[in-house]
mmCIF file of C-alpha atoms and ligand atoms in Angstrom:
data_model
loop_
_atom_site.group_PDB
_atom_site.id
_atom_site.type_symbol
_atom_site.label_atom_id
_atom_site.label_comp_id
_atom_site.label_asym_id
_atom_site.label_seq_id
_atom_site.Cartn_x
_atom_site.Cartn_y
_atom_site.Cartn_z
ATOM 1 C CA MET E 1 56.067 112.984 117.962
ATOM 2 C CA GLU E 2 58.183 114.333 120.748
ATOM 3 C CA ILE E 3 61.544 112.679 121.520
ATOM 4 C CA TYR E 4 62.800 113.137 125.127
ATOM 5 C CA ILE E 5 66.479 111.860 125.826
ATOM 6 C CA ALA E 6 67.450 111.573 129.634
ATOM 7 C CA LYS E 7 70.311 113.823 130.322
ATOM 8 C CA GLY E 8 72.470 111.115 131.908
ATOM 9 C CA ALA E 9 71.744 108.317 129.297
ATOM 10 C CA GLY E 10 74.583 106.667 127.906
ATOM 11 C CA PHE E 11 78.171 106.376 128.901
ATOM 12 C CA CYS E 12 79.257 107.073 132.463
ATOM 13 C CA PHE E 13 82.574 108.490 133.550
ATOM 14 C CA GLY E 14 84.022 105.117 134.224
ATOM 15 C CA VAL E 15 82.942 103.707 130.833
ATOM 16 C CA LYS E 16 83.907 106.674 129.111
ATOM 17 C CA ARG E 17 87.466 106.556 130.676
ATOM 18 C CA ALA E 18 87.827 102.824 129.923
ATOM 19 C CA VAL E 19 86.720 102.845 126.477
ATOM 20 C CA ASN E 20 89.324 105.881 125.916
ATOM 21 C CA ILE E 21 91.984 104.027 127.317
ATOM 22 C CA ALA E 22 91.344 101.220 125.187
ATOM 23 C CA PHE E 23 91.123 103.007 121.913
ATOM 24 C CA LYS E 24 94.077 104.913 122.756
ATOM 25 C CA THR E 25 96.277 102.126 123.638
ATOM 26 C CA ALA E 26 95.422 100.334 120.372
ATOM 27 C CA GLU E 27 96.158 103.774 118.431
ATOM 28 C CA GLU E 28 99.633 104.282 120.034
ATOM 29 C CA SER E 29 100.887 100.905 119.906
ATOM 30 C CA VAL E 30 101.799 98.393 117.140
ATOM 31 C CA LYS E 31 101.603 95.626 120.046
ATOM 32 C CA ARG E 32 98.856 92.874 120.403
ATOM 33 C CA VAL E 33 96.259 94.634 122.671
ATOM 34 C CA ALA E 34 93.427 92.703 124.393
ATOM 35 C CA THR E 35 90.875 93.198 127.137
ATOM 36 C CA LEU E 36 90.133 90.254 129.747
ATOM 37 C CA GLY E 37 86.435 89.837 128.955
ATOM 38 C CA PRO E 38 84.590 92.548 126.854
ATOM 39 C CA ILE E 39 85.544 95.971 128.261
ATOM 40 C CA ILE E 40 82.156 97.116 128.633
ATOM 41 C CA HIS E 41 78.675 95.407 128.404
ATOM 42 C CA ASN E 42 77.942 96.497 124.961
ATOM 43 C CA PRO E 43 78.374 94.307 121.981
ATOM 44 C CA GLN E 44 78.694 97.297 119.598
ATOM 45 C CA VAL E 45 81.393 99.022 121.389
ATOM 46 C CA VAL E 46 83.316 95.889 121.804
ATOM 47 C CA GLU E 47 83.217 95.024 117.906
ATOM 48 C CA LYS E 48 84.285 98.642 117.282
ATOM 49 C CA LEU E 49 87.327 97.844 119.608
ATOM 50 C CA ARG E 50 88.043 94.741 117.906
ATOM 51 C CA LYS E 51 88.245 96.381 114.792
ATOM 52 C CA ALA E 52 90.405 98.902 116.156
ATOM 53 C CA GLY E 53 92.737 95.981 117.257
ATOM 54 C CA VAL E 54 91.691 95.277 120.759
ATOM 55 C CA LYS E 55 90.654 91.676 121.262
ATOM 56 C CA PRO E 56 88.493 90.544 124.001
ATOM 57 C CA LEU E 57 89.826 87.322 125.451
ATOM 58 C CA ASP E 58 87.735 84.745 127.440
ATOM 59 C CA ARG E 59 90.816 83.610 129.350
ATOM 60 C CA ILE E 60 94.370 84.701 129.782
ATOM 61 C CA SER E 61 96.524 84.186 126.802
ATOM 62 C CA GLU E 62 100.372 84.319 126.252
ATOM 63 C CA ASP E 63 99.425 85.671 122.835
ATOM 64 C CA VAL E 64 99.039 89.469 123.914
ATOM 65 C CA ASP E 65 101.667 92.068 124.642
ATOM 66 C CA ILE E 66 99.217 94.612 126.797
ATOM 67 C CA LEU E 67 96.278 93.405 128.808
ATOM 68 C CA ILE E 68 93.578 96.073 129.729
ATOM 69 C CA VAL E 69 91.495 95.415 132.731
ATOM 70 C CA ARG E 70 87.952 96.292 132.301
ATOM 71 C CA THR E 71 85.584 98.798 134.311
ATOM 72 C CA HIS E 72 84.376 96.155 136.660
ATOM 73 C CA GLY E 73 87.679 95.036 137.918
ATOM 74 C CA ILE E 74 89.064 91.688 138.852
ATOM 75 C CA THR E 75 89.962 89.957 141.792
ATOM 76 C CA ALA E 76 92.727 90.338 143.924
ATOM 77 C CA GLU E 77 94.532 87.144 143.219
ATOM 78 C CA LEU E 78 93.986 87.518 139.413
ATOM 79 C CA TYR E 79 95.524 91.042 139.652
ATOM 80 C CA GLU E 80 98.505 89.772 141.563
ATOM 81 C CA SER E 81 99.240 87.098 139.088
ATOM 82 C CA LEU E 82 98.836 89.306 136.140
ATOM 83 C CA ARG E 83 101.352 91.700 137.537
ATOM 84 C CA GLU E 84 103.777 88.811 137.326
ATOM 85 C CA ALA E 85 103.003 88.049 133.653
ATOM 86 C CA LYS E 86 105.183 89.085 130.942
ATOM 87 C CA PHE E 87 102.734 91.290 129.071
ATOM 88 C CA GLN E 88 102.142 94.853 130.136
ATOM 89 C CA LEU E 89 98.883 95.402 132.513
ATOM 90 C CA ILE E 90 96.767 98.507 131.958
ATOM 91 C CA ASP E 91 94.336 98.858 134.750
ATOM 92 C CA ALA E 92 91.149 100.494 133.514
ATOM 93 C CA THR E 93 88.859 99.744 136.366
ATOM 94 C CA CYS E 94 86.426 102.425 137.307
ATOM 95 C CA PRO E 95 87.908 104.436 140.263
ATOM 96 C CA PHE E 96 84.489 103.921 141.951
ATOM 97 C CA VAL E 97 84.753 100.229 141.728
ATOM 98 C CA LYS E 98 88.529 100.468 142.949
ATOM 99 C CA LYS E 99 87.257 102.680 146.002
ATOM 100 C CA ALA E 100 84.644 99.681 146.753
ATOM 101 C CA GLN E 101 87.605 97.203 146.521
ATOM 102 C CA GLN E 102 89.722 99.499 148.841
ATOM 103 C CA TYR E 103 86.994 99.794 151.636
ATOM 104 C CA ALA E 104 86.172 96.243 151.499
ATOM 105 C CA LYS E 105 90.149 95.835 152.301
ATOM 106 C CA LEU E 106 89.788 98.231 154.973
ATOM 107 C CA LEU E 107 87.002 96.769 156.810
ATOM 108 C CA ARG E 108 88.590 93.174 156.730
ATOM 109 C CA GLU E 109 91.696 94.692 158.076
ATOM 110 C CA GLU E 110 89.540 96.503 160.892
ATOM 111 C CA GLY E 111 88.251 93.110 161.868
ATOM 112 C CA TYR E 112 84.677 93.559 160.488
ATOM 113 C CA GLN E 113 82.752 90.909 158.763
ATOM 114 C CA VAL E 114 82.091 92.370 155.362
ATOM 115 C CA LEU E 115 78.763 92.287 153.806
ATOM 116 C CA ILE E 116 78.614 93.133 150.239
ATOM 117 C CA LEU E 117 74.942 94.124 148.952
ATOM 118 C CA GLY E 118 74.962 93.096 145.105
ATOM 119 C CA ASP E 119 74.621 90.223 142.623
ATOM 120 C CA LYS E 120 77.244 87.522 143.609
ATOM 121 C CA ASP E 121 77.656 86.534 140.161
ATOM 122 C CA HIS E 122 78.507 89.843 138.700
ATOM 123 C CA PRO E 123 82.431 90.426 138.063
ATOM 124 C CA GLU E 124 82.566 93.706 140.192
ATOM 125 C CA VAL E 125 81.031 92.038 143.067
ATOM 126 C CA LYS E 126 83.515 89.095 142.841
ATOM 127 C CA GLY E 127 86.331 91.511 142.792
ATOM 128 C CA ILE E 128 85.193 93.277 145.738
ATOM 129 C CA LEU E 129 84.566 90.083 147.542
ATOM 130 C CA SER E 130 88.085 89.062 146.998
ATOM 131 C CA TYR E 131 89.576 91.921 148.897
ATOM 132 C CA ALA E 132 86.697 91.354 151.794
ATOM 133 C CA GLY E 133 88.198 88.258 153.766
ATOM 134 C CA GLU E 134 86.959 84.652 154.330
ATOM 135 C CA ASN E 135 83.887 85.451 156.445
ATOM 136 C CA ALA E 136 82.457 87.954 153.864
ATOM 137 C CA VAL E 137 79.209 87.528 152.498
ATOM 138 C CA VAL E 138 77.243 88.805 149.458
ATOM 139 C CA VAL E 139 73.606 89.547 149.688
ATOM 140 C CA ARG E 140 71.060 90.453 146.885
ATOM 141 C CA ASP E 141 68.642 92.132 149.175
ATOM 142 C CA ALA E 142 67.649 92.549 152.746
ATOM 143 C CA ASP E 143 65.364 89.178 152.420
ATOM 144 C CA ASP E 144 68.605 87.365 151.624
ATOM 145 C CA MET E 145 70.318 88.005 155.056
ATOM 146 C CA PRO E 146 72.465 85.056 156.650
ATOM 147 C CA MET E 147 73.242 85.086 160.405
ATOM 148 C CA LEU E 148 75.973 87.856 160.970
ATOM 149 C CA ASP E 149 78.868 88.671 163.343
ATOM 150 C CA SER E 150 78.586 91.167 165.816
ATOM 151 C CA ARG E 151 80.660 93.700 163.833
ATOM 152 C CA VAL E 152 79.579 94.264 160.425
ATOM 153 C CA GLY E 153 80.987 96.641 157.550
ATOM 154 C CA ILE E 154 79.147 97.106 154.349
ATOM 155 C CA VAL E 155 80.043 97.897 151.024
ATOM 156 C CA VAL E 156 77.669 98.088 148.059
ATOM 157 C CA GLN E 157 77.897 97.133 144.234
ATOM 158 C CA THR E 158 78.124 100.494 142.687
ATOM 159 C CA THR E 159 75.084 99.968 140.611
ATOM 160 C CA GLN E 160 72.745 99.195 143.464
ATOM 161 C CA PRO E 161 69.628 101.449 143.945
ATOM 162 C CA VAL E 162 70.005 103.473 147.457
ATOM 163 C CA GLU E 163 66.598 102.040 148.331
ATOM 164 C CA ALA E 164 68.204 98.594 148.470
ATOM 165 C CA LEU E 165 70.834 99.837 150.919
ATOM 166 C CA LYS E 166 68.332 101.376 153.167
ATOM 167 C CA ARG E 167 66.128 98.187 153.476
ATOM 168 C CA LEU E 168 69.435 96.173 154.187
ATOM 169 C CA LEU E 169 70.467 98.648 156.696
ATOM 170 C CA ASP E 170 67.072 98.781 158.329
ATOM 171 C CA LYS E 171 67.372 94.831 158.671
ATOM 172 C CA VAL E 172 71.031 94.576 159.902
ATOM 173 C CA VAL E 173 70.652 97.180 162.819
ATOM 174 C CA GLN E 174 67.915 94.865 164.208
ATOM 175 C CA THR E 175 70.528 92.075 164.848
ATOM 176 C CA VAL E 176 74.080 93.583 164.767
ATOM 177 C CA LYS E 177 75.799 95.675 167.633
ATOM 178 C CA GLU E 178 78.229 97.586 165.461
ATOM 179 C CA VAL E 179 77.707 98.493 161.729
ATOM 180 C CA LYS E 180 79.896 100.458 159.611
ATOM 181 C CA VAL E 181 78.799 101.476 156.246
ATOM 182 C CA TYR E 182 80.616 102.656 153.137
ATOM 183 C CA ASN E 183 77.927 103.943 150.542
ATOM 184 C CA THR E 184 79.750 102.931 147.322
ATOM 185 C CA ILE E 185 76.788 103.356 145.021
ATOM 186 C CA CYS E 186 77.714 105.411 142.066
ATOM 187 C CA ASN E 187 76.097 108.677 141.611
ATOM 188 C CA SER E 188 75.792 108.358 137.976
ATOM 189 C CA THR E 189 73.610 105.246 138.451
ATOM 190 C CA ALA E 190 71.288 106.752 141.035
ATOM 191 C CA LEU E 191 70.971 109.973 138.740
ATOM 192 C CA ARG E 192 70.192 108.066 135.738
ATOM 193 C CA LEU E 193 67.405 105.940 137.568
ATOM 194 C CA LYS E 194 66.021 109.264 138.863
ATOM 195 C CA GLU E 195 66.024 110.836 135.609
ATOM 196 C CA THR E 196 64.311 107.752 133.980
ATOM 197 C CA GLU E 197 61.590 107.448 136.612
ATOM 198 C CA GLU E 198 60.766 111.355 136.134
ATOM 199 C CA MET E 199 60.677 110.837 132.399
ATOM 200 C CA THR E 200 58.417 107.806 132.611
ATOM 201 C CA ARG E 201 55.690 110.247 133.977
ATOM 202 C CA LYS E 202 55.367 112.361 131.059
ATOM 203 C CA VAL E 203 55.791 109.956 128.096
ATOM 204 C CA ASP E 204 53.582 107.407 126.166
ATOM 205 C CA ILE E 205 56.451 104.957 125.602
ATOM 206 C CA MET E 206 60.001 104.651 127.001
ATOM 207 C CA LEU E 207 62.996 103.140 124.939
ATOM 208 C CA VAL E 208 65.618 101.637 127.069
ATOM 209 C CA VAL E 209 68.752 101.438 125.006
ATOM 210 C CA GLY E 210 71.772 99.133 126.125
ATOM 211 C CA GLY E 211 73.355 95.749 125.818
ATOM 212 C CA LYS E 212 70.863 92.945 126.854
ATOM 213 C CA ASN E 213 73.812 91.510 129.227
ATOM 214 C CA SER E 214 74.081 95.096 130.906
ATOM 215 C CA ALA E 215 72.945 94.877 134.602
ATOM 216 C CA ASN E 216 72.397 98.659 134.747
ATOM 217 C CA THR E 217 70.330 98.554 131.702
ATOM 218 C CA LYS E 218 68.384 95.918 132.899
ATOM 219 C CA GLN E 219 67.766 97.826 136.123
ATOM 220 C CA LEU E 220 66.188 100.599 133.978
ATOM 221 C CA VAL E 221 64.003 98.325 132.064
ATOM 222 C CA THR E 222 62.708 96.898 135.396
ATOM 223 C CA LEU E 223 61.966 100.681 136.648
ATOM 224 C CA CYS E 224 60.142 101.578 133.377
ATOM 225 C CA ASN E 225 58.178 98.408 133.411
ATOM 226 C CA GLU E 226 57.177 99.144 137.186
ATOM 227 C CA SER E 227 56.101 102.606 136.152
ATOM 228 C CA LYS E 228 53.408 100.976 133.777
ATOM 229 C CA VAL E 229 54.784 102.874 130.725
ATOM 230 C CA ARG E 230 54.956 100.845 127.726
ATOM 231 C CA THR E 231 58.735 99.852 127.482
ATOM 232 C CA TYR E 232 61.112 98.545 124.865
ATOM 233 C CA HIS E 233 64.670 97.304 125.675
ATOM 234 C CA VAL E 234 66.465 97.832 122.565
ATOM 235 C CA GLU E 235 70.469 97.494 121.596
ATOM 236 C CA THR E 236 70.420 99.434 118.183
ATOM 237 C CA ALA E 237 68.229 101.150 115.972
ATOM 238 C CA ASP E 238 67.817 98.153 114.049
ATOM 239 C CA ASP E 239 65.518 96.675 116.831
ATOM 240 C CA LEU E 240 62.632 99.609 116.460
ATOM 241 C CA SER E 241 59.404 98.531 115.078
ATOM 242 C CA ALA E 242 57.235 101.104 113.308
ATOM 243 C CA GLU E 243 54.265 99.887 114.823
ATOM 244 C CA TRP E 244 55.474 100.703 118.498
ATOM 245 C CA PHE E 245 54.985 104.464 117.518
ATOM 246 C CA ASP E 246 51.395 104.216 116.264
ATOM 247 C CA GLY E 247 49.393 107.133 118.184
ATOM 248 C CA VAL E 248 52.326 107.861 120.294
ATOM 249 C CA GLU E 249 52.833 111.575 120.972
ATOM 250 C CA LYS E 250 55.943 111.336 123.560
ATOM 251 C CA VAL E 251 58.697 109.141 123.378
ATOM 252 C CA GLY E 252 61.270 108.860 126.123
ATOM 253 C CA ILE E 253 64.851 107.435 125.669
ATOM 254 C CA THR E 254 67.185 106.207 128.528
ATOM 255 C CA ALA E 255 70.265 104.257 128.212
ATOM 256 C CA GLY E 256 72.406 102.237 130.282
ATOM 257 C CA ALA E 257 76.104 103.341 131.418
ATOM 258 C CA SER E 258 77.737 101.479 128.512
ATOM 259 C CA THR E 259 75.770 102.740 125.709
ATOM 260 C CA PRO E 260 77.444 105.091 123.444
ATOM 261 C CA ASP E 261 76.021 108.262 122.087
ATOM 262 C CA TRP E 262 76.063 107.189 118.485
ATOM 263 C CA ILE E 263 73.819 104.445 119.153
ATOM 264 C CA ILE E 264 71.402 106.749 120.908
ATOM 265 C CA SER E 265 71.713 109.136 117.940
ATOM 266 C CA ASP E 266 70.971 106.454 115.418
ATOM 267 C CA ILE E 267 67.776 105.736 117.275
ATOM 268 C CA VAL E 268 66.454 109.202 117.483
ATOM 269 C CA ARG E 269 67.231 109.417 113.477
ATOM 270 C CA LYS E 270 65.417 106.103 112.965
ATOM 271 C CA ILE E 271 62.138 107.308 115.142
ATOM 272 C CA GLU E 272 62.262 110.760 113.066
ATOM 273 C CA ALA E 273 62.250 108.890 110.123
ATOM 274 C CA ILE E 274 59.250 106.779 111.473
ATOM 275 C CA GLY E 275 57.444 109.720 112.752
ATOM 276 C CA ALA E 276 58.475 111.910 109.492
ATOM 277 C CA LEU E 277 57.237 115.577 109.823
ATOM 278 C CA ALA E 278 55.531 114.859 112.960
ATOM 279 C CA CYS E 279 58.561 114.619 115.059
ATOM 280 C CA THR E 280 60.501 116.886 117.230
ATOM 281 C CA SER E 281 63.763 116.002 118.911
ATOM 282 C CA LYS E 282 63.884 117.706 122.584
ATOM 283 C CA GLY E 283 67.600 116.837 122.706
ATOM 284 C CA ARG E 284 69.064 115.917 126.427
ATOM 285 C CA GLU E 285 66.698 116.744 129.356
ATOM 286 C CA SER E 286 68.426 119.312 131.689
HETATM 287 S S1 SF4 Y 1 78.356 103.140 136.782
HETATM 288 FE FE1 SF4 Y 1 79.710 104.479 138.111
HETATM 289 S S2 SF4 Y 1 80.983 102.870 139.247
HETATM 290 FE FE2 SF4 Y 1 80.272 101.935 137.199
HETATM 291 S S3 SF4 Y 1 81.735 102.262 135.618
HETATM 292 FE FE3 SF4 Y 1 80.243 104.088 135.697
HETATM 293 S S4 SF4 Y 1 81.098 105.522 136.808
HETATM 294 FE FE4 SF4 Y 1 82.032 103.807 137.244
#
């Protein structure tokens, strides 16, 4: 059995940065450290951080000394109120998400109606929306379009596929006189999707590794399912079943942006144990 791992599988730049900030803060401080919500959508990493002394909070509490803002960012209002609170605030919002917030603010200031392509319930989108002004709208896809003003400025949730932006633009230009677009899609997401799509063409089964609540992991699962390759979404090596690999010659592994390398390595080891001598790990695809 041969195992292929997508080159860009696992932690992206923003997640790596936020997780490092959290571990470093816990290591260097004797104070009470917390994150507002889980720092990333991966329960195993959140648990590791908890053991290192970083508590995920559901709501703001006076019981902390240092509060870390997670990769997805927070709303403008919350940010302002936290800056006035008595604890120290460390902003680990991904710089690419910050950029999307800034563009939304800029478009609002320039008088555009801001149109955000994304999932309105996702914390990243809620954060961007808070900078976008009262007449801003969020659409999940091109079919979801409301009536728009004559001047529209577009920003995109960082994890959206570029095809979704193309479909949206195609529709917007049919009704709107002036359109300004900031393509805030993160390259790491686009690259991971592309590598995964290519991998599905050469393997017998695909394993998508990542938190069940991770949006970008679910996106990878959808893509693999659409490719018709037998696909399993797993969080850890414990989720693997030996019978999945019966008669399988090539296994592809991809992982969401919040999946750490050690989980991917555990999975490779378990597949190697299942396949015993017949297993060859190909390492990361280049
Ligand atoms: S996927 Fe991109 S935007 Fe999202 S945290 Fe990672 S680097 Fe930042």
